[in-house]
């Protein structure tokens, strides 16, 4: 009798209350849809990923040993990455759209900037994937050599603002969704940075690269390269759920609120690892040029 009265009251008021079963079905449907979408994106993106071939490096880059991963990193981390990426894209869709429109107005097409970055090691050697960002620079080139002008010249005031707010990194959520990146992990550097790393420093690539990591909450680009890489090595030794949560919370405070360490010193963009080593006289000019040529061959090998 009571249940009938409640049902009549609900019908008369025009409201409908979902049952626990219906809520469960909806949640399961959303979870399945998200996982299917992530799987499809991952499969479609596989053609854009390539493993560094021995022919492109002339045997100068050694294969790395496997690193033992815990249960969280193997079986849980990916699901949390997908949930976070989808949540960010859905919740901040108006922000994505707004920034995209501003980039189109201020800089024109293309809106997105894609760049080859070293990814997680497969069979002892790094893979290379396309990392996406909102474009912050113009495409100005030298009229004679047709080479791109220095970053300091091509970086606009609008682009500098995007970088200072880290809004240029919003598209990396799609990298997380397609499986090439994680929310937390060693920050993906450039191919031309990787070739200057020691075998020990390259072990950072045995973990999936992340949107943020220990180095980003401990100085980001205001610390020397060796210190930055050391933080990455510390992270891969203690990958865990609580560690990732701490890094995410610290990232929000340091990168998005305090805006610490966005660029290195007074430079428009971050100094390359090779340039840093050459400036510190830790590599010779000859070795510097050899490594730069190796990086160029690696990138060109995919075409």
PDB file of C-alpha atoms in Angstrom:
ATOM      1  CA  UNK A   1       0.000   0.000   0.000  1.00  0.00           C
ATOM      2  CA  UNK A   2       2.771   2.392   0.952  1.00  0.00           C
ATOM      3  CA  UNK A   3       4.784   1.566  -2.182  1.00  0.00           C
ATOM      4  CA  UNK A   4       1.708   2.224  -4.346  1.00  0.00           C
ATOM      5  CA  UNK A   5       1.176   5.618  -2.719  1.00  0.00           C
ATOM      6  CA  UNK A   6       4.855   6.508  -3.318  1.00  0.00           C
ATOM      7  CA  UNK A   7       4.643   5.361  -6.941  1.00  0.00           C
ATOM      8  CA  UNK A   8       1.472   7.399  -7.528  1.00  0.00           C
ATOM      9  CA  UNK A   9       3.086  10.427  -5.928  1.00  0.00           C
ATOM     10  CA  UNK A  10       6.122  10.104  -8.256  1.00  0.00           C
ATOM     11  CA  UNK A  11       3.907   9.718 -11.329  1.00  0.00           C
ATOM     12  CA  UNK A  12       1.760  12.703 -10.348  1.00  0.00           C
ATOM     13  CA  UNK A  13       4.792  14.902  -9.751  1.00  0.00           C
ATOM     14  CA  UNK A  14       6.257  13.950 -13.141  1.00  0.00           C
ATOM     15  CA  UNK A  15       9.529  12.767 -11.605  1.00  0.00           C
ATOM     16  CA  UNK A  16      11.254   9.450 -12.191  1.00  0.00           C
ATOM     17  CA  UNK A  17      13.736   7.924  -9.770  1.00  0.00           C
ATOM     18  CA  UNK A  18      16.270   5.477 -11.193  1.00  0.00           C
ATOM     19  CA  UNK A  19      16.519   2.138  -9.479  1.00  0.00           C
ATOM     20  CA  UNK A  20      19.857   0.715  -8.330  1.00  0.00           C
ATOM     21  CA  UNK A  21      19.737  -1.777 -11.202  1.00  0.00           C
ATOM     22  CA  UNK A  22      19.208   0.966 -13.787  1.00  0.00           C
ATOM     23  CA  UNK A  23      22.014   3.064 -12.302  1.00  0.00           C
ATOM     24  CA  UNK A  24      24.291   0.021 -12.437  1.00  0.00           C
ATOM     25  CA  UNK A  25      23.412  -0.612 -16.092  1.00  0.00           C
ATOM     26  CA  UNK A  26      24.136   3.023 -17.000  1.00  0.00           C
ATOM     27  CA  UNK A  27      27.492   3.004 -15.187  1.00  0.00           C
ATOM     28  CA  UNK A  28      28.491  -0.289 -16.822  1.00  0.00           C
ATOM     29  CA  UNK A  29      27.452   1.005 -20.250  1.00  0.00           C
ATOM     30  CA  UNK A  30      29.533   4.157 -19.808  1.00  0.00           C
ATOM     31  CA  UNK A  31      32.535   2.130 -18.599  1.00  0.00           C
ATOM     32  CA  UNK A  32      32.307  -0.260 -21.571  1.00  0.00           C
ATOM     33  CA  UNK A  33      31.904   2.628 -24.037  1.00  0.00           C
ATOM     34  CA  UNK A  34      34.950   4.419 -22.628  1.00  0.00           C
ATOM     35  CA  UNK A  35      37.101   1.294 -22.789  1.00  0.00           C
ATOM     36  CA  UNK A  36      35.978   0.486 -26.347  1.00  0.00           C
ATOM     37  CA  UNK A  37      36.709   4.049 -27.477  1.00  0.00           C
ATOM     38  CA  UNK A  38      40.147   3.960 -25.821  1.00  0.00           C
ATOM     39  CA  UNK A  39      40.908   0.577 -27.433  1.00  0.00           C
ATOM     40  CA  UNK A  40      39.907   1.826 -30.900  1.00  0.00           C
ATOM     41  CA  UNK A  41      42.042   4.968 -30.508  1.00  0.00           C
ATOM     42  CA  UNK A  42      44.990   2.886 -29.336  1.00  0.00           C
ATOM     43  CA  UNK A  43      44.723   0.522 -32.313  1.00  0.00           C
ATOM     44  CA  UNK A  44      44.345   3.332 -34.845  1.00  0.00           C
ATOM     45  CA  UNK A  45      47.342   5.135 -33.380  1.00  0.00           C
ATOM     46  CA  UNK A  46      49.653   2.108 -33.621  1.00  0.00           C
ATOM     47  CA  UNK A  47      50.535   2.985 -37.227  1.00  0.00           C
ATOM     48  CA  UNK A  48      51.935   6.326 -36.000  1.00  0.00           C
ATOM     49  CA  UNK A  49      54.303   4.645 -33.526  1.00  0.00           C
ATOM     50  CA  UNK A  50      57.634   3.193 -34.537  1.00  0.00           C
ATOM     51  CA  UNK A  51      60.509   1.543 -32.707  1.00  0.00           C
ATOM     52  CA  UNK A  52      63.968   3.043 -33.129  1.00  0.00           C
ATOM     53  CA  UNK A  53      65.774   0.800 -35.594  1.00  0.00           C
ATOM     54  CA  UNK A  54      69.411  -0.214 -35.234  1.00  0.00           C
ATOM     55  CA  UNK A  55      70.043   0.964 -38.802  1.00  0.00           C
ATOM     56  CA  UNK A  56      69.152   4.556 -37.880  1.00  0.00           C
ATOM     57  CA  UNK A  57      71.544   4.705 -34.915  1.00  0.00           C
ATOM     58  CA  UNK A  58      74.403   2.573 -36.242  1.00  0.00           C
ATOM     59  CA  UNK A  59      74.489   0.426 -33.123  1.00  0.00           C
ATOM     60  CA  UNK A  60      75.348   3.440 -30.961  1.00  0.00           C
ATOM     61  CA  UNK A  61      72.248   3.130 -28.776  1.00  0.00           C
ATOM     62  CA  UNK A  62      72.276  -0.014 -26.644  1.00  0.00           C
ATOM     63  CA  UNK A  63      69.204  -2.082 -25.873  1.00  0.00           C
ATOM     64  CA  UNK A  64      67.862  -1.631 -22.344  1.00  0.00           C
ATOM     65  CA  UNK A  65      67.054  -4.396 -19.860  1.00  0.00           C
ATOM     66  CA  UNK A  66      63.452  -4.978 -18.811  1.00  0.00           C
ATOM     67  CA  UNK A  67      62.223  -3.319 -15.633  1.00  0.00           C
ATOM     68  CA  UNK A  68      59.987  -5.229 -13.241  1.00  0.00           C
ATOM     69  CA  UNK A  69      56.578  -3.565 -12.903  1.00  0.00           C
ATOM     70  CA  UNK A  70      54.141  -3.923 -10.011  1.00  0.00           C
ATOM     71  CA  UNK A  71      50.443  -4.858 -10.170  1.00  0.00           C
ATOM     72  CA  UNK A  72      49.291  -1.224 -10.204  1.00  0.00           C
ATOM     73  CA  UNK A  73      51.467  -0.223 -13.152  1.00  0.00           C
ATOM     74  CA  UNK A  74      50.640  -3.379 -15.094  1.00  0.00           C
ATOM     75  CA  UNK A  75      46.903  -3.699 -14.541  1.00  0.00           C
ATOM     76  CA  UNK A  76      45.370  -0.595 -12.897  1.00  0.00           C
ATOM     77  CA  UNK A  77      47.197   2.525 -14.100  1.00  0.00           C
ATOM     78  CA  UNK A  78      45.870   2.330 -17.676  1.00  0.00           C
ATOM     79  CA  UNK A  79      42.218   2.252 -16.534  1.00  0.00           C
ATOM     80  CA  UNK A  80      42.749   5.300 -14.326  1.00  0.00           C
ATOM     81  CA  UNK A  81      44.464   7.076 -17.224  1.00  0.00           C
ATOM     82  CA  UNK A  82      41.460   6.486 -19.485  1.00  0.00           C
ATOM     83  CA  UNK A  83      38.999   7.683 -16.841  1.00  0.00           C
ATOM     84  CA  UNK A  84      41.038  10.841 -16.161  1.00  0.00           C
ATOM     85  CA  UNK A  85      41.515  11.603 -19.874  1.00  0.00           C
ATOM     86  CA  UNK A  86      37.832  11.176 -20.729  1.00  0.00           C
ATOM     87  CA  UNK A  87      36.816  13.186 -17.667  1.00  0.00           C
ATOM     88  CA  UNK A  88      39.163  16.027 -18.628  1.00  0.00           C
ATOM     89  CA  UNK A  89      37.981  16.121 -22.253  1.00  0.00           C
ATOM     90  CA  UNK A  90      34.296  16.093 -21.280  1.00  0.00           C
ATOM     91  CA  UNK A  91      34.524  18.552 -18.365  1.00  0.00           C
ATOM     92  CA  UNK A  92      36.842  20.993 -20.094  1.00  0.00           C
ATOM     93  CA  UNK A  93      35.398  20.711 -23.607  1.00  0.00           C
ATOM     94  CA  UNK A  94      34.379  24.416 -23.647  1.00  0.00           C
ATOM     95  CA  UNK A  95      37.973  25.302 -22.703  1.00  0.00           C
ATOM     96  CA  UNK A  96      39.346  23.077 -25.494  1.00  0.00           C
ATOM     97  CA  UNK A  97      37.004  24.734 -27.983  1.00  0.00           C
ATOM     98  CA  UNK A  98      37.838  28.245 -26.754  1.00  0.00           C
ATOM     99  CA  UNK A  99      41.603  27.748 -26.942  1.00  0.00           C
ATOM    100  CA  UNK A 100      41.277  26.134 -30.396  1.00  0.00           C
ATOM    101  CA  UNK A 101      39.356  29.168 -31.683  1.00  0.00           C
ATOM    102  CA  UNK A 102      41.930  31.573 -30.220  1.00  0.00           C
ATOM    103  CA  UNK A 103      44.819  29.633 -31.801  1.00  0.00           C
ATOM    104  CA  UNK A 104      43.021  29.728 -35.149  1.00  0.00           C
ATOM    105  CA  UNK A 105      42.507  33.503 -34.873  1.00  0.00           C
ATOM    106  CA  UNK A 106      45.964  34.360 -33.515  1.00  0.00           C
ATOM    107  CA  UNK A 107      48.161  31.862 -35.368  1.00  0.00           C
ATOM    108  CA  UNK A 108      46.026  30.349 -38.104  1.00  0.00           C
ATOM    109  CA  UNK A 109      46.227  26.707 -39.140  1.00  0.00           C
ATOM    110  CA  UNK A 110      47.183  24.146 -38.056  1.00  0.00           C
ATOM    111  CA  UNK A 111      45.678  24.487 -34.593  1.00  0.00           C
ATOM    112  CA  UNK A 112      47.542  21.502 -33.186  1.00  0.00           C
ATOM    113  CA  UNK A 113      51.295  20.970 -33.098  1.00  0.00           C
ATOM    114  CA  UNK A 114      52.500  17.369 -33.403  1.00  0.00           C
ATOM    115  CA  UNK A 115      56.060  16.353 -32.577  1.00  0.00           C
ATOM    116  CA  UNK A 116      57.981  13.077 -32.377  1.00  0.00           C
ATOM    117  CA  UNK A 117      58.797  12.117 -28.790  1.00  0.00           C
ATOM    118  CA  UNK A 118      60.501   9.021 -27.324  1.00  0.00           C
ATOM    119  CA  UNK A 119      57.957   6.673 -25.763  1.00  0.00           C
ATOM    120  CA  UNK A 120      58.052   3.519 -23.696  1.00  0.00           C
ATOM    121  CA  UNK A 121      60.742   0.957 -24.456  1.00  0.00           C
ATOM    122  CA  UNK A 122      59.730  -2.096 -26.503  1.00  0.00           C
ATOM    123  CA  UNK A 123      62.187  -4.987 -26.886  1.00  0.00           C
ATOM    124  CA  UNK A 124      64.970  -2.918 -25.336  1.00  0.00           C
ATOM    125  CA  UNK A 125      64.663   0.119 -27.594  1.00  0.00           C
ATOM    126  CA  UNK A 126      62.543   3.280 -27.357  1.00  0.00           C
ATOM    127  CA  UNK A 127      59.448   3.717 -29.482  1.00  0.00           C
ATOM    128  CA  UNK A 128      58.648   7.135 -30.962  1.00  0.00           C
ATOM    129  CA  UNK A 129      55.148   8.617 -30.977  1.00  0.00           C
ATOM    130  CA  UNK A 130      53.403  11.834 -31.962  1.00  0.00           C
ATOM    131  CA  UNK A 131      52.690  14.135 -29.005  1.00  0.00           C
ATOM    132  CA  UNK A 132      50.003  16.765 -29.497  1.00  0.00           C
ATOM    133  CA  UNK A 133      49.862  20.320 -28.195  1.00  0.00           C
ATOM    134  CA  UNK A 134      48.098  23.536 -29.095  1.00  0.00           C
ATOM    135  CA  UNK A 135      50.385  25.508 -31.387  1.00  0.00           C
ATOM    136  CA  UNK A 136      52.193  28.438 -29.742  1.00  0.00           C
ATOM    137  CA  UNK A 137      54.618  29.519 -32.501  1.00  0.00           C
ATOM    138  CA  UNK A 138      54.433  30.879 -36.012  1.00  0.00           C
ATOM    139  CA  UNK A 139      55.929  29.042 -39.014  1.00  0.00           C
ATOM    140  CA  UNK A 140      58.303  31.865 -39.945  1.00  0.00           C
ATOM    141  CA  UNK A 141      61.343  30.710 -41.928  1.00  0.00           C
ATOM    142  CA  UNK A 142      64.573  32.211 -43.119  1.00  0.00           C
ATOM    143  CA  UNK A 143      63.941  33.508 -46.667  1.00  0.00           C
ATOM    144  CA  UNK A 144      67.248  32.078 -47.937  1.00  0.00           C
ATOM    145  CA  UNK A 145      67.779  28.745 -46.131  1.00  0.00           C
ATOM    146  CA  UNK A 146      64.045  28.096 -45.511  1.00  0.00           C
ATOM    147  CA  UNK A 147      65.002  26.928 -42.010  1.00  0.00           C
ATOM    148  CA  UNK A 148      62.621  27.770 -39.179  1.00  0.00           C
ATOM    149  CA  UNK A 149      63.605  30.930 -37.306  1.00  0.00           C
ATOM    150  CA  UNK A 150      64.686  30.595 -33.628  1.00  0.00           C
ATOM    151  CA  UNK A 151      61.979  29.815 -31.072  1.00  0.00           C
ATOM    152  CA  UNK A 152      62.420  33.206 -29.430  1.00  0.00           C
ATOM    153  CA  UNK A 153      61.430  34.878 -32.718  1.00  0.00           C
ATOM    154  CA  UNK A 154      58.501  32.581 -33.556  1.00  0.00           C
ATOM    155  CA  UNK A 155      56.990  32.486 -30.049  1.00  0.00           C
ATOM    156  CA  UNK A 156      54.172  35.047 -29.926  1.00  0.00           C
ATOM    157  CA  UNK A 157      52.831  36.834 -26.842  1.00  0.00           C
ATOM    158  CA  UNK A 158      49.696  34.722 -27.117  1.00  0.00           C
ATOM    159  CA  UNK A 159      51.812  31.564 -27.400  1.00  0.00           C
ATOM    160  CA  UNK A 160      53.866  32.577 -24.368  1.00  0.00           C
ATOM    161  CA  UNK A 161      50.637  33.057 -22.411  1.00  0.00           C
ATOM    162  CA  UNK A 162      49.398  29.607 -23.450  1.00  0.00           C
ATOM    163  CA  UNK A 163      52.656  28.100 -22.211  1.00  0.00           C
ATOM    164  CA  UNK A 164      52.626  30.045 -18.945  1.00  0.00           C
ATOM    165  CA  UNK A 165      49.154  28.679 -18.158  1.00  0.00           C
ATOM    166  CA  UNK A 166      50.007  25.158 -19.487  1.00  0.00           C
ATOM    167  CA  UNK A 167      46.868  25.365 -21.659  1.00  0.00           C
ATOM    168  CA  UNK A 168      48.965  24.367 -24.663  1.00  0.00           C
ATOM    169  CA  UNK A 169      49.227  20.892 -23.129  1.00  0.00           C
ATOM    170  CA  UNK A 170      45.473  20.187 -23.060  1.00  0.00           C
ATOM    171  CA  UNK A 171      45.552  18.018 -26.245  1.00  0.00           C
ATOM    172  CA  UNK A 172      47.874  15.579 -24.487  1.00  0.00           C
ATOM    173  CA  UNK A 173      44.720  14.112 -22.957  1.00  0.00           C
ATOM    174  CA  UNK A 174      44.219  12.439 -26.351  1.00  0.00           C
ATOM    175  CA  UNK A 175      47.735  10.973 -26.094  1.00  0.00           C
ATOM    176  CA  UNK A 176      46.697   9.529 -22.743  1.00  0.00           C
ATOM    177  CA  UNK A 177      43.508   8.158 -24.291  1.00  0.00           C
ATOM    178  CA  UNK A 178      45.336   6.483 -27.189  1.00  0.00           C
ATOM    179  CA  UNK A 179      47.821   4.855 -24.812  1.00  0.00           C
ATOM    180  CA  UNK A 180      51.030   6.639 -25.781  1.00  0.00           C
ATOM    181  CA  UNK A 181      51.122   8.645 -22.544  1.00  0.00           C
ATOM    182  CA  UNK A 182      49.980   8.379 -18.942  1.00  0.00           C
ATOM    183  CA  UNK A 183      48.703  11.018 -16.537  1.00  0.00           C
ATOM    184  CA  UNK A 184      51.822  10.538 -14.402  1.00  0.00           C
ATOM    185  CA  UNK A 185      55.251   9.449 -15.623  1.00  0.00           C
ATOM    186  CA  UNK A 186      58.587  10.834 -16.845  1.00  0.00           C
ATOM    187  CA  UNK A 187      57.902  13.819 -19.060  1.00  0.00           C
ATOM    188  CA  UNK A 188      58.462  12.940 -22.771  1.00  0.00           C
ATOM    189  CA  UNK A 189      61.531  14.796 -24.011  1.00  0.00           C
ATOM    190  CA  UNK A 190      62.684  15.310 -27.595  1.00  0.00           C
ATOM    191  CA  UNK A 191      64.411  12.668 -29.707  1.00  0.00           C
ATOM    192  CA  UNK A 192      67.404  15.004 -29.866  1.00  0.00           C
ATOM    193  CA  UNK A 193      67.479  14.983 -26.058  1.00  0.00           C
ATOM    194  CA  UNK A 194      67.268  11.203 -25.811  1.00  0.00           C
ATOM    195  CA  UNK A 195      70.414  10.583 -27.895  1.00  0.00           C
ATOM    196  CA  UNK A 196      72.488  12.499 -25.314  1.00  0.00           C
ATOM    197  CA  UNK A 197      71.225  10.417 -22.380  1.00  0.00           C
ATOM    198  CA  UNK A 198      73.315   7.702 -20.764  1.00  0.00           C
ATOM    199  CA  UNK A 199      71.954   4.149 -20.697  1.00  0.00           C
ATOM    200  CA  UNK A 200      71.027   4.668 -17.041  1.00  0.00           C
ATOM    201  CA  UNK A 201      69.147   7.882 -17.822  1.00  0.00           C
ATOM    202  CA  UNK A 202      67.362   6.150 -20.692  1.00  0.00           C
ATOM    203  CA  UNK A 203      65.821   3.736 -18.184  1.00  0.00           C
ATOM    204  CA  UNK A 204      63.230   6.470 -17.616  1.00  0.00           C
ATOM    205  CA  UNK A 205      61.753   5.267 -20.901  1.00  0.00           C
ATOM    206  CA  UNK A 206      60.874   1.877 -19.408  1.00  0.00           C
ATOM    207  CA  UNK A 207      57.832   3.668 -17.970  1.00  0.00           C
ATOM    208  CA  UNK A 208      55.125   5.256 -20.085  1.00  0.00           C
ATOM    209  CA  UNK A 209      55.778   9.026 -20.463  1.00  0.00           C
ATOM    210  CA  UNK A 210      53.444  11.247 -18.470  1.00  0.00           C
ATOM    211  CA  UNK A 211      51.701  14.589 -18.457  1.00  0.00           C
ATOM    212  CA  UNK A 212      53.481  15.273 -15.175  1.00  0.00           C
ATOM    213  CA  UNK A 213      56.021  13.569 -12.946  1.00  0.00           C
ATOM    214  CA  UNK A 214      58.361  13.981  -9.996  1.00  0.00           C
ATOM    215  CA  UNK A 215      60.641  16.314 -11.961  1.00  0.00           C
ATOM    216  CA  UNK A 216      57.702  18.606 -12.761  1.00  0.00           C
ATOM    217  CA  UNK A 217      56.790  19.091  -9.093  1.00  0.00           C
ATOM    218  CA  UNK A 218      60.411  19.490  -7.990  1.00  0.00           C
ATOM    219  CA  UNK A 219      61.544  22.393 -10.132  1.00  0.00           C
ATOM    220  CA  UNK A 220      60.354  21.440 -13.613  1.00  0.00           C
ATOM    221  CA  UNK A 221      62.559  23.375 -16.060  1.00  0.00           C
ATOM    222  CA  UNK A 222      64.278  25.486 -13.394  1.00  0.00           C
ATOM    223  CA  UNK A 223      66.535  22.570 -12.420  1.00  0.00           C
ATOM    224  CA  UNK A 224      69.536  21.191 -14.309  1.00  0.00           C
ATOM    225  CA  UNK A 225      69.016  18.364 -16.757  1.00  0.00           C
ATOM    226  CA  UNK A 226      70.854  15.777 -14.651  1.00  0.00           C
ATOM    227  CA  UNK A 227      68.665  16.562 -11.625  1.00  0.00           C
ATOM    228  CA  UNK A 228      65.526  16.367 -13.760  1.00  0.00           C
ATOM    229  CA  UNK A 229      66.503  12.943 -15.125  1.00  0.00           C
ATOM    230  CA  UNK A 230      67.402  11.727 -11.627  1.00  0.00           C
ATOM    231  CA  UNK A 231      63.870  12.537 -10.461  1.00  0.00           C
ATOM    232  CA  UNK A 232      62.520  10.437 -13.344  1.00  0.00           C
ATOM    233  CA  UNK A 233      64.689   7.493 -12.302  1.00  0.00           C
ATOM    234  CA  UNK A 234      63.408   7.826  -8.735  1.00  0.00           C
ATOM    235  CA  UNK A 235      59.823   7.699  -9.998  1.00  0.00           C
ATOM    236  CA  UNK A 236      60.206   4.447 -11.955  1.00  0.00           C
ATOM    237  CA  UNK A 237      61.456   2.778  -8.779  1.00  0.00           C
ATOM    238  CA  UNK A 238      58.325   3.638  -6.799  1.00  0.00           C
ATOM    239  CA  UNK A 239      55.399   3.730  -9.225  1.00  0.00           C
ATOM    240  CA  UNK A 240      52.202   3.412  -7.202  1.00  0.00           C
ATOM    241  CA  UNK A 241      48.666   4.733  -6.814  1.00  0.00           C
ATOM    242  CA  UNK A 242      49.338   6.985  -3.811  1.00  0.00           C
ATOM    243  CA  UNK A 243      52.512   8.318  -5.425  1.00  0.00           C
ATOM    244  CA  UNK A 244      50.576   9.225  -8.579  1.00  0.00           C
ATOM    245  CA  UNK A 245      47.824  10.957  -6.582  1.00  0.00           C
ATOM    246  CA  UNK A 246      50.413  13.034  -4.700  1.00  0.00           C
ATOM    247  CA  UNK A 247      52.056  14.066  -7.979  1.00  0.00           C
ATOM    248  CA  UNK A 248      48.723  15.035  -9.563  1.00  0.00           C
ATOM    249  CA  UNK A 249      47.744  17.210  -6.583  1.00  0.00           C
ATOM    250  CA  UNK A 250      51.193  18.817  -6.444  1.00  0.00           C
ATOM    251  CA  UNK A 251      51.080  19.472 -10.208  1.00  0.00           C
ATOM    252  CA  UNK A 252      47.813  21.384  -9.902  1.00  0.00           C
ATOM    253  CA  UNK A 253      49.356  23.630  -7.270  1.00  0.00           C
ATOM    254  CA  UNK A 254      52.739  24.211  -8.890  1.00  0.00           C
ATOM    255  CA  UNK A 255      52.092  24.238 -12.636  1.00  0.00           C
ATOM    256  CA  UNK A 256      48.565  25.616 -12.912  1.00  0.00           C
ATOM    257  CA  UNK A 257      48.326  27.906  -9.871  1.00  0.00           C
ATOM    258  CA  UNK A 258      51.883  29.040  -9.077  1.00  0.00           C
ATOM    259  CA  UNK A 259      53.095  28.479 -12.688  1.00  0.00           C
ATOM    260  CA  UNK A 260      56.544  27.374 -11.554  1.00  0.00           C
ATOM    261  CA  UNK A 261      59.293  26.351 -13.966  1.00  0.00           C
ATOM    262  CA  UNK A 262      57.333  26.629 -17.208  1.00  0.00           C
ATOM    263  CA  UNK A 263      60.488  27.622 -19.117  1.00  0.00           C
ATOM    264  CA  UNK A 264      64.127  27.460 -18.155  1.00  0.00           C
ATOM    265  CA  UNK A 265      65.514  30.718 -16.796  1.00  0.00           C
ATOM    266  CA  UNK A 266      65.047  33.628 -19.189  1.00  0.00           C
ATOM    267  CA  UNK A 267      64.802  31.418 -22.286  1.00  0.00           C
ATOM    268  CA  UNK A 268      61.735  31.462 -24.526  1.00  0.00           C
ATOM    269  CA  UNK A 269      61.693  27.670 -24.566  1.00  0.00           C
ATOM    270  CA  UNK A 270      63.494  24.915 -22.676  1.00  0.00           C
ATOM    271  CA  UNK A 271      67.165  24.423 -23.531  1.00  0.00           C
ATOM    272  CA  UNK A 272      67.885  21.132 -25.314  1.00  0.00           C
ATOM    273  CA  UNK A 273      69.870  18.529 -23.370  1.00  0.00           C
ATOM    274  CA  UNK A 274      72.608  18.537 -25.997  1.00  0.00           C
ATOM    275  CA  UNK A 275      72.902  22.335 -25.952  1.00  0.00           C
ATOM    276  CA  UNK A 276      73.069  22.227 -22.162  1.00  0.00           C
ATOM    277  CA  UNK A 277      75.871  19.635 -22.212  1.00  0.00           C
ATOM    278  CA  UNK A 278      77.800  21.589 -24.848  1.00  0.00           C
ATOM    279  CA  UNK A 279      77.433  24.831 -22.875  1.00  0.00           C
ATOM    280  CA  UNK A 280      78.669  23.053 -19.744  1.00  0.00           C
ATOM    281  CA  UNK A 281      81.549  21.571 -21.806  1.00  0.00           C
ATOM    282  CA  UNK A 282      80.413  18.035 -20.949  1.00  0.00           C
ATOM    283  CA  UNK A 283      80.470  16.985 -24.600  1.00  0.00           C
ATOM    284  CA  UNK A 284      82.783  18.004 -27.427  1.00  0.00           C
ATOM    285  CA  UNK A 285      81.631  19.824 -30.539  1.00  0.00           C
ATOM    286  CA  UNK A 286      82.316  16.686 -32.591  1.00  0.00           C
ATOM    287  CA  UNK A 287      80.249  14.448 -30.293  1.00  0.00           C
ATOM    288  CA  UNK A 288      77.509  17.080 -30.212  1.00  0.00           C
ATOM    289  CA  UNK A 289      77.211  17.102 -34.016  1.00  0.00           C
ATOM    290  CA  UNK A 290      77.297  13.295 -34.206  1.00  0.00           C
ATOM    291  CA  UNK A 291      74.440  12.986 -31.732  1.00  0.00           C
ATOM    292  CA  UNK A 292      72.397  15.674 -33.510  1.00  0.00           C
ATOM    293  CA  UNK A 293      72.814  13.814 -36.808  1.00  0.00           C
ATOM    294  CA  UNK A 294      71.751  10.575 -35.114  1.00  0.00           C
ATOM    295  CA  UNK A 295      68.569  12.229 -33.838  1.00  0.00           C
ATOM    296  CA  UNK A 296      67.807  13.532 -37.326  1.00  0.00           C
ATOM    297  CA  UNK A 297      68.245  10.039 -38.831  1.00  0.00           C
ATOM    298  CA  UNK A 298      65.921   8.533 -36.230  1.00  0.00           C
ATOM    299  CA  UNK A 299      63.133  10.980 -37.056  1.00  0.00           C
ATOM    300  CA  UNK A 300      63.684  10.649 -40.811  1.00  0.00           C
ATOM    301  CA  UNK A 301      63.671   6.838 -40.631  1.00  0.00           C
ATOM    302  CA  UNK A 302      59.910   6.715 -40.134  1.00  0.00           C
ATOM    303  CA  UNK A 303      59.175   8.425 -43.471  1.00  0.00           C
TER     304      UNK A 303
END
